[in-house]
Short mmCIF file of C-alpha atoms and ligand atoms in Angstrom, two decimals:
data_model
loop_
_atom_site.label_atom_id
_atom_site.label_comp_id
_atom_site.label_asym_id
_atom_site.label_seq_id
_atom_site.Cartn_x
_atom_site.Cartn_y
_atom_site.Cartn_z
CA MET B 466 0.00 0.00 0.00
CA GLN B 467 1.05 3.57 -0.53
CA TYR B 468 0.14 6.34 1.92
CA ARG B 469 -0.49 9.88 0.74
CA ARG B 470 -0.86 13.09 2.71
CA LEU B 471 -4.41 14.34 2.82
CA GLY B 472 -3.70 17.63 1.06
CA LYS B 473 -1.44 19.84 3.11
CA SER B 474 -2.46 18.14 6.36
CA GLY B 475 -0.10 15.71 8.05
CA LEU B 476 -2.60 12.84 7.90
CA LYS B 477 -1.34 9.80 5.97
CA VAL B 478 -4.25 8.14 4.23
CA SER B 479 -3.94 4.92 2.24
CA ALA B 480 -4.07 5.57 -1.51
CA LEU B 481 -6.87 2.99 -1.68
CA SER B 482 -9.72 3.23 0.79
CA PHE B 483 -13.10 1.60 1.32
CA GLY B 484 -16.62 3.06 1.29
CA SER B 485 -19.93 1.50 2.19
CA TRP B 486 -22.48 3.54 0.26
CA VAL B 487 -24.62 0.82 -1.35
CA THR B 488 -23.19 -2.20 0.38
CA PHE B 489 -24.24 -2.27 4.05
CA SER B 490 -27.94 -1.78 4.65
CA ASN B 491 -29.23 -4.23 7.26
CA GLN B 492 -28.02 -5.92 10.41
CA ALA B 493 -27.46 -9.22 8.57
CA ASP B 494 -24.64 -7.50 6.65
CA VAL B 495 -22.34 -7.32 9.71
CA PRO B 496 -20.41 -10.55 8.87
CA LEU B 497 -19.96 -9.40 5.26
CA ALA B 498 -18.89 -5.96 6.47
CA LYS B 499 -16.29 -7.54 8.74
CA GLU B 500 -14.93 -9.71 5.95
CA MET B 501 -14.76 -6.86 3.42
CA MET B 502 -13.23 -4.38 5.82
CA ALA B 503 -10.70 -6.96 7.02
CA ALA B 504 -9.73 -7.73 3.40
CA ALA B 505 -9.16 -4.02 2.82
CA TYR B 506 -7.33 -3.48 6.12
CA ASP B 507 -5.07 -6.50 5.53
CA ALA B 508 -4.10 -4.95 2.19
CA GLY B 509 -3.04 -1.78 4.04
CA CYS B 510 -6.22 0.27 3.66
CA ASN B 511 -6.63 2.63 6.62
CA PHE B 512 -9.64 4.75 5.63
CA PHE B 513 -13.29 3.68 5.86
CA ASP B 514 -15.83 6.13 4.46
CA ASN B 515 -19.43 6.54 5.54
CA ALA B 516 -22.30 9.06 5.74
CA GLU B 517 -25.43 9.62 7.80
CA ALA B 518 -27.50 9.28 4.62
CA TYR B 519 -26.20 5.83 3.63
CA ALA B 520 -29.12 3.45 4.23
CA LYS B 521 -30.45 6.10 6.63
CA GLY B 522 -27.74 5.55 9.23
CA LYS B 523 -27.78 1.73 8.93
CA SER B 524 -24.52 1.75 6.99
CA GLU B 525 -22.80 3.52 9.90
CA GLU B 526 -24.36 1.17 12.44
CA ILE B 527 -23.10 -1.87 10.54
CA MET B 528 -19.63 -0.40 10.06
CA GLY B 529 -19.57 0.52 13.77
CA GLU B 530 -20.50 -3.01 14.78
CA ALA B 531 -17.88 -4.44 12.39
CA LEU B 532 -15.21 -2.07 13.77
CA SER B 533 -16.10 -3.04 17.31
CA GLN B 534 -15.94 -6.79 16.55
CA LEU B 535 -12.73 -6.46 14.51
CA GLY B 536 -11.15 -4.71 17.50
CA TRP B 537 -8.48 -2.77 15.58
CA ALA B 538 -6.53 -0.17 17.52
CA ARG B 539 -8.44 3.10 17.21
CA ASP B 540 -5.31 4.96 16.15
CA ALA B 541 -4.68 2.52 13.26
CA TYR B 542 -7.61 3.56 11.07
CA ILE B 543 -9.49 6.61 9.85
CA VAL B 544 -13.29 6.70 9.78
CA SER B 545 -15.54 9.37 8.31
CA SER B 546 -19.10 10.54 8.24
CA LYS B 547 -20.92 13.09 6.12
CA VAL B 548 -23.72 15.41 7.15
CA ARG B 549 -26.42 17.02 5.02
CA TRP B 550 -29.42 14.80 4.26
CA GLY B 551 -30.10 13.33 7.70
CA ALA B 552 -30.66 9.71 8.66
CA VAL B 553 -34.45 9.50 8.96
CA ASP B 554 -37.37 9.18 6.57
CA ASN B 555 -39.48 12.34 6.23
CA PRO B 556 -37.01 14.48 8.20
CA LYS B 557 -38.10 17.57 10.13
CA PRO B 558 -36.42 20.81 8.99
CA THR B 559 -33.86 20.59 11.82
CA GLN B 560 -32.87 17.01 10.93
CA VAL B 561 -31.19 17.89 7.62
CA GLY B 562 -28.92 20.59 6.22
CA LEU B 563 -25.79 22.29 7.44
CA SER B 564 -27.16 24.44 10.25
CA ARG B 565 -24.99 24.46 13.38
CA LYS B 566 -27.73 22.33 15.00
CA HIS B 567 -27.72 19.55 12.43
CA VAL B 568 -23.94 19.65 11.95
CA TYR B 569 -23.52 19.09 15.72
CA GLU B 570 -26.29 16.52 16.08
CA GLY B 571 -25.21 14.70 12.91
CA CYS B 572 -21.74 14.40 14.44
CA TYR B 573 -22.99 13.04 17.80
CA GLN B 574 -25.30 10.57 16.04
CA ALA B 575 -22.62 9.36 13.62
CA MET B 576 -20.19 8.82 16.52
CA ALA B 577 -22.81 6.76 18.35
CA ARG B 578 -23.62 4.64 15.30
CA LEU B 579 -19.95 4.12 14.42
CA GLN B 580 -19.13 3.42 18.10
CA VAL B 581 -16.23 5.89 18.14
CA ASP B 582 -15.35 8.83 20.42
CA TYR B 583 -14.45 11.15 17.53
CA LEU B 584 -14.70 11.25 13.73
CA ASP B 585 -11.39 11.46 11.91
CA LEU B 586 -12.98 13.09 8.89
CA TYR B 587 -16.33 14.90 8.78
CA PHE B 588 -17.71 16.11 5.46
CA CYS B 589 -20.50 18.46 4.43
CA HIS B 590 -22.10 16.02 1.99
CA ARG B 591 -23.26 18.82 -0.33
CA PRO B 592 -23.41 22.63 0.00
CA ASP B 593 -26.40 24.18 1.77
CA PRO B 594 -27.23 27.59 0.30
CA GLU B 595 -29.68 28.28 3.15
CA VAL B 596 -26.96 28.40 5.80
CA PRO B 597 -24.42 31.26 5.99
CA MET B 598 -20.90 30.07 5.25
CA GLU B 599 -19.65 31.53 8.53
CA GLU B 600 -22.09 29.32 10.50
CA ILE B 601 -20.84 26.17 8.76
CA VAL B 602 -17.13 26.97 9.09
CA ARG B 603 -17.59 28.04 12.72
CA ALA B 604 -19.53 24.87 13.63
CA MET B 605 -16.87 22.67 12.04
CA THR B 606 -14.09 24.63 13.76
CA GLU B 607 -15.79 24.20 17.14
CA LEU B 608 -16.22 20.44 16.62
CA ILE B 609 -12.49 20.22 15.92
CA GLN B 610 -11.66 22.36 18.97
CA ARG B 611 -13.86 20.09 21.12
CA GLY B 612 -11.98 17.01 19.88
CA LEU B 613 -15.07 15.49 18.22
CA VAL B 614 -13.71 15.83 14.68
CA LEU B 615 -10.09 15.85 13.51
CA TYR B 616 -10.39 17.20 9.95
CA TRP B 617 -13.41 18.67 8.19
CA GLY B 618 -14.16 18.73 4.51
CA THR B 619 -16.75 19.07 1.80
CA SER B 620 -18.25 16.93 -0.93
CA GLU B 621 -19.14 18.27 -4.36
CA TRP B 622 -18.72 21.91 -3.46
CA SER B 623 -17.82 24.21 -6.33
CA ALA B 624 -14.37 25.81 -6.41
CA GLN B 625 -16.06 29.10 -5.63
CA GLN B 626 -17.78 27.69 -2.52
CA LEU B 627 -14.50 26.16 -1.37
CA MET B 628 -12.71 29.49 -1.78
CA GLU B 629 -15.51 31.20 0.14
CA ALA B 630 -15.13 28.72 3.02
CA TYR B 631 -11.38 29.26 2.95
CA SER B 632 -11.70 33.07 2.96
CA VAL B 633 -14.27 33.01 5.80
CA ALA B 634 -11.92 30.81 7.81
CA ARG B 635 -9.03 33.22 7.21
CA GLN B 636 -11.18 36.27 7.98
CA TYR B 637 -12.44 34.99 11.36
CA ASN B 638 -9.43 32.89 12.36
CA LEU B 639 -11.35 29.63 11.91
CA ILE B 640 -10.25 26.29 10.45
CA PRO B 641 -10.64 25.90 6.66
CA PRO B 642 -11.69 22.62 5.02
CA THR B 643 -8.85 20.12 4.60
CA MET B 644 -10.37 17.91 1.91
CA GLU B 645 -13.05 17.58 -0.74
CA GLN B 646 -14.84 14.39 -1.78
CA PRO B 647 -15.65 14.69 -5.48
CA GLN B 648 -16.58 12.10 -8.07
CA TYR B 649 -13.60 11.30 -10.25
CA ASN B 650 -13.19 8.56 -12.82
CA MET B 651 -12.35 8.11 -16.50
CA PHE B 652 -15.80 9.41 -17.47
CA HIS B 653 -16.13 12.23 -14.96
CA ARG B 654 -13.17 14.56 -15.02
CA ARG B 655 -13.91 18.25 -15.45
CA ARG B 656 -14.45 19.38 -11.86
CA PHE B 657 -11.47 17.45 -10.52
CA GLU B 658 -9.00 18.23 -13.29
CA VAL B 659 -10.04 21.77 -14.24
CA GLU B 660 -12.42 23.48 -11.83
CA TYR B 661 -10.37 22.59 -8.74
CA GLY B 662 -7.09 23.04 -10.68
CA ARG B 663 -5.62 25.89 -8.62
CA LEU B 664 -7.04 24.82 -5.26
CA TYR B 665 -4.54 22.00 -4.84
CA ASP B 666 -1.71 24.54 -4.64
CA VAL B 667 -3.49 27.62 -3.36
CA ILE B 668 -5.28 26.04 -0.37
CA GLY B 669 -3.54 22.65 -0.30
CA LEU B 670 -6.81 20.79 -0.87
CA GLY B 671 -6.78 17.04 -0.21
CA THR B 672 -9.21 14.75 -2.06
CA THR B 673 -11.00 11.50 -1.27
CA ILE B 674 -12.49 10.63 -4.64
CA TRP B 675 -15.67 8.57 -5.16
CA SER B 676 -17.06 6.16 -7.77
CA PRO B 677 -13.71 5.36 -9.40
CA LEU B 678 -15.46 2.65 -11.42
CA ALA B 679 -18.43 4.86 -12.39
CA SER B 680 -20.69 2.58 -10.31
CA GLY B 681 -19.30 -0.52 -12.02
CA LEU B 682 -19.51 0.64 -15.65
CA LEU B 683 -15.72 0.74 -15.82
CA THR B 684 -15.36 -2.89 -14.71
CA GLY B 685 -16.53 -4.12 -18.11
CA LYS B 686 -19.26 -6.19 -16.39
CA TYR B 687 -21.94 -4.44 -18.44
CA ASN B 688 -20.29 -5.04 -21.80
CA ASP B 689 -22.61 -7.99 -22.53
CA GLY B 690 -25.76 -6.98 -20.65
CA VAL B 691 -26.60 -6.42 -17.00
CA PRO B 692 -25.64 -9.29 -14.63
CA ASP B 693 -28.43 -10.16 -12.14
CA ASP B 694 -26.27 -9.52 -9.08
CA SER B 695 -24.96 -6.09 -10.11
CA ARG B 696 -25.76 -2.58 -8.86
CA LEU B 697 -27.70 -1.74 -12.01
CA ASN B 698 -30.28 -4.34 -11.02
CA LEU B 699 -30.83 -2.98 -7.51
CA LYS B 700 -34.14 -1.36 -6.57
CA GLY B 701 -33.64 2.38 -6.19
CA TYR B 702 -30.80 2.53 -8.73
CA GLU B 703 -32.99 2.65 -11.87
CA TRP B 704 -31.41 6.04 -12.66
CA LEU B 705 -28.08 4.28 -13.16
CA ARG B 706 -29.60 1.78 -15.54
CA GLU B 707 -31.23 4.59 -17.50
CA MET B 708 -27.89 6.37 -17.67
CA MET B 709 -26.22 3.25 -19.06
CA GLU B 710 -28.97 2.70 -21.62
CA SER B 711 -28.78 6.31 -22.84
CA GLU B 712 -26.82 7.26 -25.95
CA GLU B 713 -23.99 8.59 -23.78
CA GLY B 714 -24.03 5.37 -21.73
CA GLN B 715 -23.74 3.24 -24.84
CA LYS B 716 -20.82 5.37 -26.05
CA ARG B 717 -19.13 4.79 -22.71
CA LEU B 718 -19.67 1.04 -22.93
CA ALA B 719 -17.99 1.03 -26.35
CA SER B 720 -14.98 2.83 -24.80
CA VAL B 721 -14.85 0.26 -21.99
CA GLN B 722 -14.59 -2.52 -24.57
CA GLU B 723 -11.55 -0.81 -26.08
CA LEU B 724 -10.06 -0.10 -22.65
CA ALA B 725 -10.49 -3.77 -21.75
CA GLN B 726 -8.04 -4.59 -24.52
CA ILE B 727 -5.42 -2.33 -22.96
CA ALA B 728 -6.05 -4.02 -19.60
CA GLY B 729 -5.59 -7.41 -21.29
CA ASP B 730 -2.34 -6.28 -22.96
CA LEU B 731 -1.03 -5.17 -19.56
CA GLY B 732 -2.00 -8.51 -18.04
CA THR B 733 -4.52 -6.92 -15.70
CA THR B 734 -8.26 -6.44 -15.31
CA MET B 735 -10.52 -3.52 -16.16
CA PRO B 736 -11.37 -2.63 -12.52
CA LYS B 737 -7.69 -2.47 -11.62
CA LEU B 738 -6.87 -0.43 -14.72
CA ALA B 739 -9.64 2.09 -14.03
CA ILE B 740 -8.67 2.51 -10.37
CA ALA B 741 -4.97 2.75 -11.26
CA TRP B 742 -5.80 5.51 -13.76
CA CYS B 743 -7.27 7.57 -10.88
CA LEU B 744 -4.22 6.86 -8.72
CA LYS B 745 -1.95 8.31 -11.40
CA ASN B 746 -3.33 11.77 -10.70
CA PRO B 747 -1.11 13.26 -7.96
CA ASN B 748 -3.99 15.42 -6.68
CA VAL B 749 -5.87 12.29 -5.61
CA SER B 750 -5.13 11.68 -1.92
CA THR B 751 -7.17 8.48 -1.81
CA VAL B 752 -9.46 6.53 -4.12
CA ILE B 753 -12.54 5.34 -2.21
CA THR B 754 -13.38 1.94 -3.63
CA GLY B 755 -16.80 0.32 -3.34
CA ALA B 756 -17.63 -3.36 -3.59
CA SER B 757 -20.46 -5.84 -3.16
CA LYS B 758 -18.25 -8.91 -2.69
CA VAL B 759 -15.07 -9.70 -0.77
CA ALA B 760 -13.32 -10.85 -3.97
CA GLN B 761 -13.89 -7.39 -5.46
CA VAL B 762 -12.21 -5.76 -2.46
CA GLU B 763 -9.25 -8.11 -2.84
CA GLU B 764 -8.98 -7.31 -6.53
CA ASN B 765 -9.37 -3.56 -6.16
CA MET B 766 -6.75 -3.35 -3.43
CA GLN B 767 -4.17 -4.58 -5.96
CA ALA B 768 -4.65 -1.60 -8.27
CA LEU B 769 -1.45 0.13 -7.15
CA ASP B 770 0.62 -2.55 -8.90
CA VAL B 771 -1.04 -1.53 -12.15
CA ALA B 772 -0.37 2.20 -11.65
CA ASP B 773 3.34 1.45 -12.25
CA LYS B 774 2.45 -0.05 -15.64
CA LEU B 775 0.66 3.07 -16.80
CA THR B 776 3.54 4.65 -18.68
CA ASP B 777 3.10 7.92 -20.59
CA GLU B 778 2.56 5.86 -23.72
CA VAL B 779 -0.23 3.79 -22.14
CA MET B 780 -1.83 6.91 -20.64
CA GLU B 781 -1.81 8.49 -24.10
CA LYS B 782 -3.54 5.44 -25.59
CA ILE B 783 -6.18 5.63 -22.87
CA GLU B 784 -6.63 9.36 -23.54
CA GLY B 785 -7.17 8.56 -27.21
CA ILE B 786 -9.94 6.10 -26.38
CA LEU B 787 -11.63 8.31 -23.79
CA ASP B 788 -11.40 11.39 -25.97
CA ASN B 789 -12.80 13.51 -23.12
CA LYS B 790 -9.84 15.48 -21.77
CA PRO B 791 -11.40 18.63 -20.29
CA GLU B 792 -10.28 21.96 -21.72
CA PRO B 793 -8.50 24.23 -19.25
CA MET B 794 -10.41 27.36 -18.19
CA ASP B 795 -9.37 30.59 -19.87
CA PHE B 796 -7.74 32.06 -16.78
CA GLN B 797 -5.69 28.98 -15.89
P1 NDP K 1457 -17.42 2.39 -7.75
O1 NDP K 1457 -17.69 3.34 -8.85
O2 NDP K 1457 -16.05 1.81 -7.68
O3 NDP K 1457 -18.52 1.25 -7.81
C1 NDP K 1457 -18.46 0.16 -6.95
C2 NDP K 1457 -19.32 -0.97 -7.50
O4 NDP K 1457 -18.74 -1.52 -8.69
C3 NDP K 1457 -19.37 -2.13 -6.51
O5 NDP K 1457 -20.34 -1.95 -5.53
C4 NDP K 1457 -19.64 -3.30 -7.42
O6 NDP K 1457 -21.01 -3.30 -7.76
C5 NDP K 1457 -18.79 -2.93 -8.64
N1 NDP K 1457 -17.41 -3.42 -8.49
C6 NDP K 1457 -16.43 -2.94 -7.67
N2 NDP K 1457 -15.30 -3.63 -7.82
C7 NDP K 1457 -15.53 -4.56 -8.73
C8 NDP K 1457 -14.73 -5.58 -9.31
N3 NDP K 1457 -13.46 -5.73 -8.96
N4 NDP K 1457 -15.29 -6.37 -10.25
C9 NDP K 1457 -16.59 -6.22 -10.63
N5 NDP K 1457 -17.41 -5.26 -10.12
C10 NDP K 1457 -16.88 -4.44 -9.18
O7 NDP K 1457 -17.61 3.07 -6.33
P2 NDP K 1457 -18.92 3.55 -5.52
O8 NDP K 1457 -19.87 4.21 -6.43
O9 NDP K 1457 -19.38 2.42 -4.69
O10 NDP K 1457 -18.27 4.65 -4.60
C11 NDP K 1457 -17.26 4.28 -3.66
C12 NDP K 1457 -17.48 5.00 -2.35
O11 NDP K 1457 -17.40 6.41 -2.56
C13 NDP K 1457 -18.87 4.79 -1.70
O12 NDP K 1457 -18.96 3.59 -0.99
C14 NDP K 1457 -18.91 5.99 -0.79
O13 NDP K 1457 -18.15 5.76 0.36
C15 NDP K 1457 -18.25 7.06 -1.64
N6 NDP K 1457 -19.26 7.87 -2.37
C16 NDP K 1457 -19.39 9.18 -2.02
C17 NDP K 1457 -20.32 9.98 -2.63
C18 NDP K 1457 -20.44 11.40 -2.22
O14 NDP K 1457 -21.40 12.07 -2.63
N7 NDP K 1457 -19.54 11.92 -1.44
C19 NDP K 1457 -21.24 9.46 -3.67
C20 NDP K 1457 -21.00 8.08 -4.00
C21 NDP K 1457 -20.03 7.33 -3.37
P3 NDP K 1457 -21.86 -4.62 -8.13
O15 NDP K 1457 -21.05 -5.82 -7.79
O16 NDP K 1457 -23.10 -4.47 -7.35
O17 NDP K 1457 -22.11 -4.49 -9.59
#
């Protein structure tokens, strides 16, 4: 495993991490959670990502139970939560959003569900235009000063919102966000590569990127139809299936077939190639992998070996197939 600094912070996060968005949703998943997390941990993974919204808090409960049964030293791993959408059906106005109230209560509730005394990373899962930036940055700063959170961050905030948070922190002597959690994969590049371009240097932004396999599209598993046991067949994920069946989705599938040939030539698999491609970007602090089976975790955790095989020549070939390199902004 390789460990990368989370932006300009001193925290060393494993280049490959594990998230439980779709995977853990009821109590019966605890044994699977333990097995998957242990497979990741044994491969050197030290970061386990979660959110209050995942399965309405169930995902955190299951991860918490797994962590407690696995009994790892608390200082050997990093665990996160994200606040924004709440963890209950039909939430009251105070049970969602980024008000000081919900940011605090979301933190206490996530700690209880995860069975930890503090959250290593705490993200604002999306921006909340109804809450003043100063209230958000101040609440996060206080949680850090109280020892309940170690680093705070954002997820899918625009570069402008990130700069606003940073400026507010500087203006009032508060703590700015350390990291962002954006989507980044071969098919989704613009925000990460262009919009955030200057933030890596200017504010030392760390990144914990999500959906490196574009929800499985980049594994090649959909090249010949939709397997019964895949995410595209899950209830509630019809939007993903529609996306794949769209014209753009079909174009992407054709690219995956070509990319699979490159993977074959390199003696590797499509999932490992797609994850390794993300790892090649030095602004990625960690790639959060997702999985529905232990074997997938084991496979994905080997992606670093493939990153070494991605020479300039191979990267150029991949670029040719993707044909989606985002244009720089005028002022960059
Ligand atoms: P991916 O894009 O990597 O998709 C993971 C899915 O792809 C798996 O569940 C599995 O689905 C399939 N897969 C994974 N590995 C393999 C393999 N080796 N072979 C075949 N199929 C494979 O990541 P996610 O979309 O799951 O995102 C990862 C994490 O990022 C989440 O768990 C979460 O922690 C975080 N995230 C954060 C978001 C945010 O807004 N901040 C949003 C989304 C995710 P299956 O087997 O069912 O087909």
